[in-house]
Amino acid sequence: MEGRAQRRRQIRRDVPAGTVRLFFALWPEAGAQRALGALAQDLKRECGGRAVPRHNVHLTLIFLGNVERTRIPRLEALAAGIRGARFDLAVNCVEFWPHNRITWAGTRHCPEALRELVARLGQGLAAEGFRVDGRPYVPHITLLRNARRPTVTAAPPVINWPVTGFALVESAQRERGRVYEVVRDWPLTA
Ligand code: ATP
Ligand code: MG
């Protein structure tokens, strides 16, 4: 019990009292998680920087930032009402953003079902008064932070990520680094 109370105190350290840092995301199943974790390690050897550990790999749908804890049930109700189709995400490219030195994996063709999911979530959130990013959605899976050089990998990755649901995730700063915890997840329809 004491461990849990201590954990809660650590969670709150990086956010204003009574709030949590949240985002909606796709969380990979075991196969895609393993492949993306291995890709992060390969890229680290090539580009330096810090590899995202396998258990932290995800694809952000919408970043919410600090949200009052009391609003979580509204977010959950909203997400439960979202209808979306399952899809396969083909992870087939690696890119580097010089402005933040992030190396990420993505897809050359964003599936329509992913676009729709993000759009529906965004509309629902806006209707509930949440502030959402209006910039065009670029699906990116962060794999390296503080990368020292862009990737020059000749062969693009070939990773299939079967997407069967989406999640509300808490992002917490702990002594051992940033930790993401799935608050709740919802299925997409077959
Ligand atoms: P840190 O900020 O400590 O380096 P982080 O970026 O992984 O760690 P968060 O800032 O909590 O953790 O972000 C959680 C997820 O949301 C990450 O995938 C991050 O890329 C994404 N994200 C964060 N801020 C934004 C934003 N303004 N717009 C879109 N996505 C964002
Ligand atoms: Mg961040």
Coordinates of N, CA and C and ligand atoms in Angstrom, one line a residue:
M1 N 0.8 -1.2 0.0 CA 0.0 0.0 0.0 C 0.9 1.3 0.0
E2 N 1.9 1.1 0.8 CA 2.8 2.3 0.9 C 3.4 2.6 -0.5
G3 N 3.8 1.5 -1.2 CA 4.4 1.7 -2.5 C 3.4 2.4 -3.4
R4 N 2.2 2.1 -3.4 CA 1.2 2.7 -4.3 C 1.1 4.2 -3.9
A5 N 1.0 4.5 -2.7 CA 0.9 5.9 -2.3 C 2.1 6.7 -2.7
Q6 N 3.3 6.1 -2.6 CA 4.5 6.7 -3.1 C 4.5 7.0 -4.6
R7 N 4.0 6.0 -5.3 CA 3.9 6.1 -6.7 C 3.0 7.3 -7.1
R8 N 1.9 7.4 -6.4 CA 1.0 8.5 -6.7 C 1.6 9.9 -6.5
R9 N 2.4 10.0 -5.4 CA 3.1 11.2 -5.2 C 4.1 11.5 -6.3
Q10 N 4.8 10.5 -6.8 CA 5.7 10.7 -7.9 C 5.0 11.1 -9.2
I11 N 3.8 10.5 -9.4 CA 3.1 10.9 -10.6 C 2.8 12.4 -10.6
R12 N 2.4 12.9 -9.4 CA 2.0 14.3 -9.3 C 3.1 15.3 -9.4
R13 N 4.3 14.8 -9.3 CA 5.4 15.8 -9.2 C 5.5 16.7 -10.4
D14 N 5.3 16.2 -11.6 CA 5.5 17.0 -12.8 C 4.3 17.7 -13.3
V15 N 3.2 17.7 -12.6 CA 2.0 18.3 -13.1 C 1.3 19.1 -11.9
P16 N 0.5 20.1 -12.2 CA -0.1 20.9 -11.2 C -1.0 19.9 -10.4
A17 N -1.2 20.3 -9.1 CA -2.0 19.4 -8.2 C -3.4 19.2 -8.8
G18 N -3.8 17.9 -8.7 CA -5.2 17.6 -9.1 C -5.3 17.4 -10.6
T19 N -4.1 17.5 -11.3 CA -4.2 17.2 -12.8 C -3.3 16.0 -13.2
V20 N -3.6 15.5 -14.3 CA -2.7 14.4 -14.9 C -2.4 14.8 -16.3
R21 N -1.3 14.3 -16.8 CA -0.9 14.5 -18.2 C -1.3 13.4 -19.0
L22 N -2.2 13.7 -20.0 CA -2.9 12.6 -20.7 C -2.7 12.7 -22.2
F23 N -2.8 11.6 -22.9 CA -3.0 11.6 -24.3 C -3.7 10.3 -24.8
F24 N -4.3 10.4 -26.0 CA -4.9 9.2 -26.6 C -3.8 8.7 -27.5
A25 N -3.8 7.3 -27.6 CA -2.7 6.7 -28.3 C -3.1 5.3 -28.8
L26 N -2.4 4.8 -29.8 CA -2.4 3.4 -30.1 C -1.3 2.7 -29.4
W27 N -1.6 1.6 -28.8 CA -0.6 0.9 -28.0 C -0.3 -0.4 -28.8
P28 N 1.0 -0.7 -29.1 CA 1.2 -1.9 -30.0 C 1.0 -3.2 -29.2
E29 N 0.5 -4.2 -30.0 CA 0.4 -5.6 -29.4 C 1.9 -6.1 -29.4
A30 N 2.0 -7.3 -28.8 CA 3.4 -7.8 -28.5 C 4.3 -7.9 -29.7
G31 N 3.8 -8.3 -30.9 CA 4.7 -8.5 -32.1 C 5.2 -7.2 -32.6
A32 N 4.3 -6.2 -32.7 CA 4.7 -4.9 -33.2 C 5.6 -4.2 -32.2
Q33 N 5.3 -4.4 -30.9 CA 6.1 -3.8 -29.8 C 7.5 -4.3 -29.9
R34 N 7.7 -5.6 -30.1 CA 9.0 -6.2 -30.1 C 9.8 -5.6 -31.3
A35 N 9.1 -5.6 -32.5 CA 9.7 -5.2 -33.7 C 10.1 -3.7 -33.6
L36 N 9.3 -2.9 -33.1 CA 9.6 -1.4 -33.0 C 10.7 -1.2 -31.9
G37 N 10.7 -2.0 -30.8 CA 11.7 -1.8 -29.8 C 13.1 -2.2 -30.4
A38 N 13.1 -3.3 -31.2 CA 14.3 -3.7 -31.9 C 14.8 -2.6 -32.9
L39 N 13.8 -2.0 -33.6 CA 14.2 -1.0 -34.6 C 14.8 0.2 -33.8
A40 N 14.3 0.6 -32.7 CA 14.8 1.7 -31.9 C 16.3 1.4 -31.5
Q41 N 16.5 0.2 -31.1 CA 17.9 -0.2 -30.8 C 18.9 -0.1 -32.0
D42 N 18.4 -0.6 -33.1 CA 19.2 -0.5 -34.4 C 19.5 0.9 -34.7
L43 N 18.5 1.8 -34.6 CA 18.7 3.2 -35.0 C 19.6 3.9 -34.0
K44 N 19.6 3.5 -32.7 CA 20.5 4.1 -31.7 C 21.9 3.8 -32.1
R45 N 22.2 2.5 -32.6 CA 23.5 2.2 -33.0 C 24.0 3.1 -34.2
E46 N 23.0 3.4 -35.0 CA 23.4 4.2 -36.2 C 23.4 5.7 -36.0
C47 N 22.5 6.2 -35.1 CA 22.3 7.6 -35.0 C 22.6 8.2 -33.6
G48 N 22.9 7.3 -32.7 CA 23.2 7.8 -31.3 C 21.8 8.3 -30.7
G49 N 21.9 9.0 -29.6 CA 20.7 9.4 -28.8 C 20.2 8.4 -27.9
R50 N 19.0 8.6 -27.4 CA 18.4 7.6 -26.5 C 17.2 6.9 -27.1
A51 N 17.3 5.6 -27.1 CA 16.2 4.8 -27.7 C 15.0 4.7 -26.7
V52 N 13.8 4.8 -27.3 CA 12.6 4.6 -26.5 C 12.6 3.2 -26.1
P53 N 12.4 2.8 -24.8 CA 12.4 1.4 -24.4 C 11.1 0.8 -25.0
R54 N 11.2 -0.5 -25.3 CA 10.1 -1.2 -26.0 C 8.8 -1.0 -25.3
H55 N 8.8 -1.0 -24.0 CA 7.5 -0.9 -23.3 C 6.9 0.5 -23.4
N56 N 7.6 1.5 -23.9 CA 7.1 2.8 -24.0 C 6.7 3.2 -25.4
V57 N 6.9 2.3 -26.4 CA 6.7 2.6 -27.8 C 5.1 2.8 -28.0
H58 N 4.7 3.8 -28.7 CA 3.3 4.1 -28.9 C 3.2 5.0 -30.1
L59 N 1.9 5.2 -30.5 CA 1.6 6.2 -31.6 C 0.6 7.2 -31.0
T60 N 1.0 8.4 -30.8 CA 0.0 9.4 -30.2 C -1.1 9.7 -31.2
L61 N -2.3 9.7 -30.8 CA -3.4 10.1 -31.6 C -3.7 11.6 -31.4
I62 N -3.9 11.9 -30.1 CA -4.1 13.3 -29.7 C -3.5 13.5 -28.3
F63 N -2.7 14.6 -28.2 CA -2.1 14.9 -26.9 C -3.0 15.9 -26.2
L64 N -3.4 15.6 -25.0 CA -4.3 16.5 -24.2 C -3.5 17.4 -23.2
G65 N -2.3 16.9 -22.8 CA -1.6 17.7 -21.8 C -2.3 17.6 -20.4
N66 N -2.0 18.6 -19.5 CA -2.5 18.4 -18.2 C -4.1 18.6 -18.1
V67 N -4.7 17.7 -17.5 CA -6.2 17.6 -17.4 C -6.5 17.4 -16.0
E68 N -7.6 18.1 -15.5 CA -8.0 17.8 -14.1 C -8.5 16.4 -14.0
R69 N -8.1 15.7 -12.9 CA -8.5 14.3 -12.7 C -10.0 14.1 -12.8
T70 N -10.7 15.1 -12.3 CA -12.2 15.0 -12.3 C -12.8 15.0 -13.7
R71 N -12.0 15.3 -14.7 CA -12.5 15.3 -16.1 C -12.3 13.9 -16.8
I72 N -11.6 13.0 -16.1 CA -11.3 11.7 -16.7 C -12.6 11.0 -17.1
P73 N -13.6 10.9 -16.2 CA -14.8 10.2 -16.6 C -15.5 10.7 -17.8
R74 N -15.4 12.1 -18.1 CA -15.9 12.6 -19.3 C -15.1 12.1 -20.5
L75 N -13.8 12.1 -20.4 CA -13.0 11.6 -21.5 C -13.3 10.1 -21.8
E76 N -13.5 9.4 -20.7 CA -13.8 8.0 -20.9 C -15.1 7.7 -21.6
A77 N -16.1 8.5 -21.2 CA -17.4 8.4 -21.8 C -17.4 8.8 -23.3
L78 N -16.6 9.8 -23.5 CA -16.5 10.3 -24.9 C -15.8 9.2 -25.8
A79 N -14.7 8.7 -25.2 CA -14.0 7.6 -26.0 C -14.9 6.4 -26.2
A80 N -15.7 6.0 -25.2 CA -16.5 4.9 -25.3 C -17.5 5.0 -26.4
G81 N -17.9 6.3 -26.8 CA -18.8 6.5 -27.8 C -18.2 6.6 -29.2
I82 N -16.9 6.5 -29.3 CA -16.3 6.6 -30.6 C -16.4 5.2 -31.3
R83 N -16.9 5.2 -32.6 CA -16.9 4.0 -33.4 C -15.8 4.2 -34.5
G84 N -15.0 3.1 -34.6 CA -14.0 3.2 -35.6 C -13.7 1.7 -36.1
A85 N -13.1 1.6 -37.2 CA -12.8 0.3 -37.8 C -11.3 -0.1 -37.5
R86 N -11.1 -1.4 -37.3 CA -9.8 -1.9 -37.2 C -9.0 -1.7 -38.5
F87 N -7.7 -1.6 -38.3 CA -6.9 -1.5 -39.6 C -5.5 -2.0 -39.3
D88 N -4.8 -2.2 -40.4 CA -3.3 -2.6 -40.3 C -2.5 -1.3 -40.5
L89 N -1.6 -1.1 -39.6 CA -0.7 0.1 -39.8 C 0.6 -0.5 -40.4
A90 N 1.0 -0.1 -41.6 CA 2.3 -0.6 -42.2 C 3.3 0.5 -41.8
V91 N 4.2 0.1 -40.9 CA 5.3 0.9 -40.5 C 6.4 0.7 -41.5
N92 N 6.6 1.7 -42.4 CA 7.5 1.5 -43.5 C 8.5 2.6 -43.8
C93 N 8.6 3.6 -42.9 CA 9.6 4.6 -43.1 C 10.2 5.1 -41.8
V94 N 11.3 5.7 -41.9 CA 12.0 6.3 -40.7 C 12.4 7.7 -41.1
E95 N 12.0 8.7 -40.2 CA 12.3 10.1 -40.5 C 13.0 10.7 -39.3
F96 N 13.6 11.9 -39.5 CA 14.3 12.6 -38.5 C 13.9 14.0 -38.5
W97 N 13.5 14.6 -37.3 CA 13.1 16.0 -37.2 C 14.3 16.7 -36.6
P98 N 15.0 17.6 -37.4 CA 16.1 18.3 -36.9 C 15.8 19.2 -35.7
H99 N 14.6 19.8 -35.8 CA 14.2 20.8 -34.7 C 14.2 20.3 -33.3
N100 N 13.8 19.0 -33.2 CA 13.8 18.4 -31.8 C 14.7 17.2 -31.7
R101 N 15.4 16.9 -32.8 CA 16.3 15.7 -32.8 C 15.6 14.4 -32.5
I102 N 14.4 14.3 -33.0 CA 13.7 13.0 -32.8 C 13.7 12.2 -34.1
T103 N 14.0 10.9 -33.9 CA 14.0 10.0 -35.0 C 12.7 9.2 -34.8
W104 N 11.9 9.0 -35.8 CA 10.6 8.4 -35.6 C 10.3 7.5 -36.8
A105 N 9.4 6.5 -36.6 CA 9.0 5.6 -37.6 C 7.6 6.0 -38.0
G106 N 7.2 5.8 -39.2 CA 5.9 6.2 -39.7 C 5.4 5.3 -40.8
T107 N 4.4 5.8 -41.5 CA 3.9 5.1 -42.6 C 3.8 6.0 -43.8
R108 N 4.1 5.5 -45.0 CA 4.0 6.3 -46.2 C 2.6 6.7 -46.6
H109 N 1.6 5.8 -46.2 CA 0.2 6.1 -46.5 C -0.6 6.0 -45.2
C110 N -1.1 7.1 -44.7 CA -1.9 7.1 -43.4 C -3.2 6.4 -43.7
P111 N -3.5 5.3 -43.0 CA -4.8 4.6 -43.3 C -6.0 5.5 -43.1
E112 N -7.0 5.4 -43.9 CA -8.2 6.2 -43.7 C -8.8 6.0 -42.3
A113 N -8.8 4.8 -41.9 CA -9.4 4.5 -40.6 C -8.7 5.2 -39.4
L114 N -7.4 5.4 -39.6 CA -6.6 6.1 -38.6 C -7.0 7.6 -38.6
R115 N -7.1 8.2 -39.8 CA -7.5 9.6 -40.0 C -8.8 9.8 -39.4
E116 N -9.8 8.9 -39.6 CA -11.1 9.0 -39.1 C -11.1 9.0 -37.6
L117 N -10.4 8.0 -37.1 CA -10.3 7.9 -35.6 C -9.9 9.2 -35.0
V118 N -8.8 9.8 -35.5 CA -8.2 11.0 -34.9 C -9.3 12.1 -35.1
A119 N -9.9 12.2 -36.3 CA -10.9 13.3 -36.5 C -12.1 13.1 -35.5
R120 N -12.6 11.9 -35.3 CA -13.7 11.7 -34.4 C -13.4 12.1 -33.0
L121 N -12.2 11.7 -32.6 CA -11.7 12.0 -31.2 C -11.6 13.5 -31.1
G122 N -11.0 14.1 -32.1 CA -10.8 15.6 -32.1 C -12.1 16.3 -32.0
Q123 N -13.1 15.9 -32.8 CA -14.4 16.5 -32.8 C -15.1 16.4 -31.4
G124 N -15.0 15.1 -30.9 CA -15.6 14.9 -29.6 C -15.0 15.7 -28.5
L125 N -13.7 15.8 -28.5 CA -12.9 16.6 -27.5 C -13.3 18.1 -27.6
A126 N -13.3 18.6 -28.8 CA -13.6 20.0 -29.0 C -15.0 20.3 -28.5
A127 N -16.0 19.4 -28.8 CA -17.4 19.6 -28.3 C -17.4 19.6 -26.8
E128 N -16.5 18.9 -26.1 CA -16.5 18.9 -24.7 C -15.6 20.0 -24.1
G129 N -15.1 20.8 -24.9 CA -14.3 22.0 -24.4 C -12.9 21.7 -24.1
F130 N -12.3 20.6 -24.7 CA -10.9 20.3 -24.5 C -10.2 21.0 -25.6
R131 N -9.0 21.5 -25.3 CA -8.2 22.2 -26.3 C -7.4 21.2 -27.1
V132 N -7.6 21.2 -28.4 CA -6.9 20.2 -29.3 C -6.1 20.9 -30.3
D133 N -5.0 20.2 -30.7 CA -4.0 20.7 -31.7 C -4.7 20.7 -33.1
G134 N -4.8 21.9 -33.7 CA -5.4 21.9 -35.0 C -4.5 21.6 -36.2
R135 N -3.2 21.3 -35.9 CA -2.3 21.1 -37.0 C -2.6 19.8 -37.7
P136 N -2.2 19.7 -39.0 CA -2.5 18.4 -39.7 C -1.8 17.2 -38.9
Y137 N -2.5 16.1 -38.9 CA -2.0 15.0 -38.1 C -0.9 14.2 -38.9
V138 N 0.2 14.1 -38.3 CA 1.3 13.3 -38.8 C 1.6 12.1 -37.9
P139 N 1.2 10.9 -38.3 CA 1.4 9.8 -37.4 C 2.9 9.5 -37.3
H140 N 3.4 9.6 -36.1 CA 4.8 9.3 -35.9 C 5.0 8.5 -34.6
I141 N 5.9 7.5 -34.6 CA 6.2 6.7 -33.5 C 7.6 7.1 -33.1
T142 N 7.8 7.8 -32.0 CA 9.1 8.3 -31.6 C 9.9 7.1 -31.2
L143 N 11.2 7.0 -31.8 CA 12.0 5.9 -31.4 C 13.4 6.3 -30.8
L144 N 13.8 7.5 -31.2 CA 15.1 8.1 -30.6 C 14.8 9.5 -30.2
R145 N 15.4 9.9 -29.0 CA 15.4 11.3 -28.6 C 16.9 11.7 -28.6
N146 N 17.0 13.0 -28.9 CA 18.4 13.5 -28.9 C 19.3 12.8 -29.9
A147 N 18.8 12.4 -31.0 CA 19.6 11.7 -32.0 C 20.7 12.6 -32.5
R148 N 21.9 12.0 -32.8 CA 23.0 12.9 -33.1 C 23.1 13.1 -34.6
R149 N 22.5 12.2 -35.4 CA 22.5 12.4 -36.9 C 21.3 11.7 -37.5
P150 N 20.9 12.2 -38.7 CA 19.8 11.6 -39.4 C 20.1 10.2 -39.7
T151 N 19.1 9.4 -39.9 CA 19.3 8.0 -40.3 C 19.6 8.0 -41.8
V152 N 20.5 7.0 -42.2 CA 20.8 6.8 -43.6 C 20.5 5.4 -44.0
T153 N 19.7 4.7 -43.1 CA 19.4 3.3 -43.4 C 18.9 3.1 -44.8
A154 N 19.5 2.2 -45.6 CA 19.1 2.0 -47.0 C 17.7 1.3 -47.0
A155 N 17.6 0.3 -46.2 CA 16.3 -0.5 -46.3 C 15.3 0.0 -45.3
P156 N 14.1 0.4 -45.8 CA 13.1 0.9 -44.8 C 12.6 -0.3 -44.0
P157 N 12.0 0.0 -42.8 CA 11.5 -1.1 -42.0 C 10.2 -1.7 -42.7
V158 N 9.9 -2.9 -42.4 CA 8.7 -3.6 -42.8 C 8.0 -4.2 -41.6
I159 N 7.2 -3.4 -41.0 CA 6.6 -3.9 -39.7 C 5.1 -3.7 -39.9
N160 N 4.3 -4.8 -39.6 CA 2.9 -4.6 -39.7 C 2.4 -4.6 -38.2
W161 N 1.6 -3.5 -38.0 CA 1.0 -3.3 -36.7 C -0.5 -3.4 -36.8
P162 N -1.1 -4.6 -36.4 CA -2.5 -4.7 -36.5 C -3.2 -3.9 -35.3
V163 N -4.0 -2.9 -35.7 CA -4.6 -2.0 -34.7 C -6.0 -2.5 -34.4
T164 N -6.3 -2.8 -33.2 CA -7.6 -3.4 -32.8 C -8.3 -2.5 -31.7
G165 N -7.6 -1.4 -31.3 CA -8.2 -0.6 -30.3 C -7.4 0.6 -30.0
F166 N -7.8 1.5 -29.2 CA -7.1 2.7 -28.8 C -7.2 2.9 -27.3
A167 N -6.3 3.8 -26.8 CA -6.2 3.9 -25.3 C -6.1 5.4 -24.9
L168 N -6.5 5.6 -23.7 CA -6.2 6.9 -23.0 C -5.0 6.5 -22.1
V169 N -4.0 7.4 -22.2 CA -2.7 7.1 -21.5 C -2.3 8.2 -20.6
E170 N -1.8 7.9 -19.5 CA -1.2 8.9 -18.6 C 0.3 8.9 -18.7
S171 N 0.9 10.1 -18.8 CA 2.3 10.3 -18.9 C 2.8 10.8 -17.6
A172 N 3.7 10.1 -16.9 CA 4.2 10.5 -15.6 C 5.7 10.6 -15.6
Q173 N 6.2 11.6 -14.9 CA 7.7 11.7 -14.7 C 8.0 11.0 -13.4
R174 N 8.8 10.0 -13.5 CA 9.2 9.3 -12.2 C 10.7 9.4 -12.1
E175 N 11.2 8.8 -11.0 CA 12.7 8.9 -10.8 C 13.4 8.1 -11.9
R176 N 12.8 7.1 -12.4 CA 13.5 6.3 -13.4 C 13.2 6.8 -14.8
G177 N 12.5 7.9 -14.9 CA 12.3 8.5 -16.3 C 10.8 8.6 -16.5
R178 N 10.4 8.9 -17.8 CA 9.0 9.1 -18.1 C 8.4 7.8 -18.3
V179 N 7.2 7.6 -17.7 CA 6.5 6.4 -17.7 C 5.1 6.6 -18.3
Y180 N 4.6 5.8 -19.2 CA 3.3 5.9 -19.7 C 2.4 4.7 -19.1
E181 N 1.2 5.1 -18.7 CA 0.3 4.0 -18.2 C -1.0 4.1 -18.8
V182 N -1.5 3.0 -19.4 CA -2.8 3.0 -20.0 C -3.8 3.1 -18.9
V183 N -4.7 4.2 -19.0 CA -5.7 4.4 -18.1 C -6.9 3.5 -18.4
R184 N -7.2 3.4 -19.7 CA -8.3 2.6 -20.2 C -8.2 2.4 -21.7
D185 N -8.6 1.3 -22.2 CA -8.6 1.2 -23.7 C -10.0 0.7 -24.2
W186 N -10.2 1.0 -25.5 CA -11.5 0.7 -26.1 C -11.2 -0.1 -27.4
P187 N -12.1 -1.0 -27.8 CA -11.9 -1.8 -29.0 C -12.3 -1.0 -30.3
L188 N -11.7 -1.3 -31.4 CA -12.3 -0.8 -32.7 C -13.0 -2.0 -33.2
T189 N -14.0 -1.8 -34.1 CA -14.8 -2.9 -34.6 C -14.1 -3.6 -35.7
A190 N -14.4 -4.9 -35.8 CA -13.7 -5.8 -36.8 C -14.1 -5.3 -38.2
Ligands
ATP1 P1 9.2 14.3 -22.4 O1 8.2 15.4 -22.7 O2 9.5 14.1 -20.9 O3 10.5 14.3 -23.2 P2 7.4 12.6 -23.9 O4 7.4 13.7 -24.9 O5 7.5 11.2 -24.3 O6 8.5 12.9 -22.8 P3 4.8 13.7 -23.1 O7 5.4 15.1 -23.4 O8 4.0 13.5 -21.9 O9 6.0 12.7 -23.0 O10 4.1 13.3 -24.4 C1 3.3 12.1 -24.5 C2 3.1 11.8 -26.0 O11 2.4 12.8 -26.6 C3 4.4 11.6 -26.8 O12 4.2 10.7 -27.8 C4 4.6 13.0 -27.4 O13 5.3 12.9 -28.6 C5 3.2 13.4 -27.7 N1 3.1 14.9 -27.5 C6 3.5 15.7 -26.6 N2 3.2 16.9 -26.8 C7 2.5 17.0 -27.9 C8 1.9 18.0 -28.7 N3 2.0 19.3 -28.3 N4 1.3 17.7 -29.8 C9 1.3 16.4 -30.2 N5 1.8 15.4 -29.6 C10 2.4 15.6 -28.4
MG2 MG 7.1 15.8 -24.6

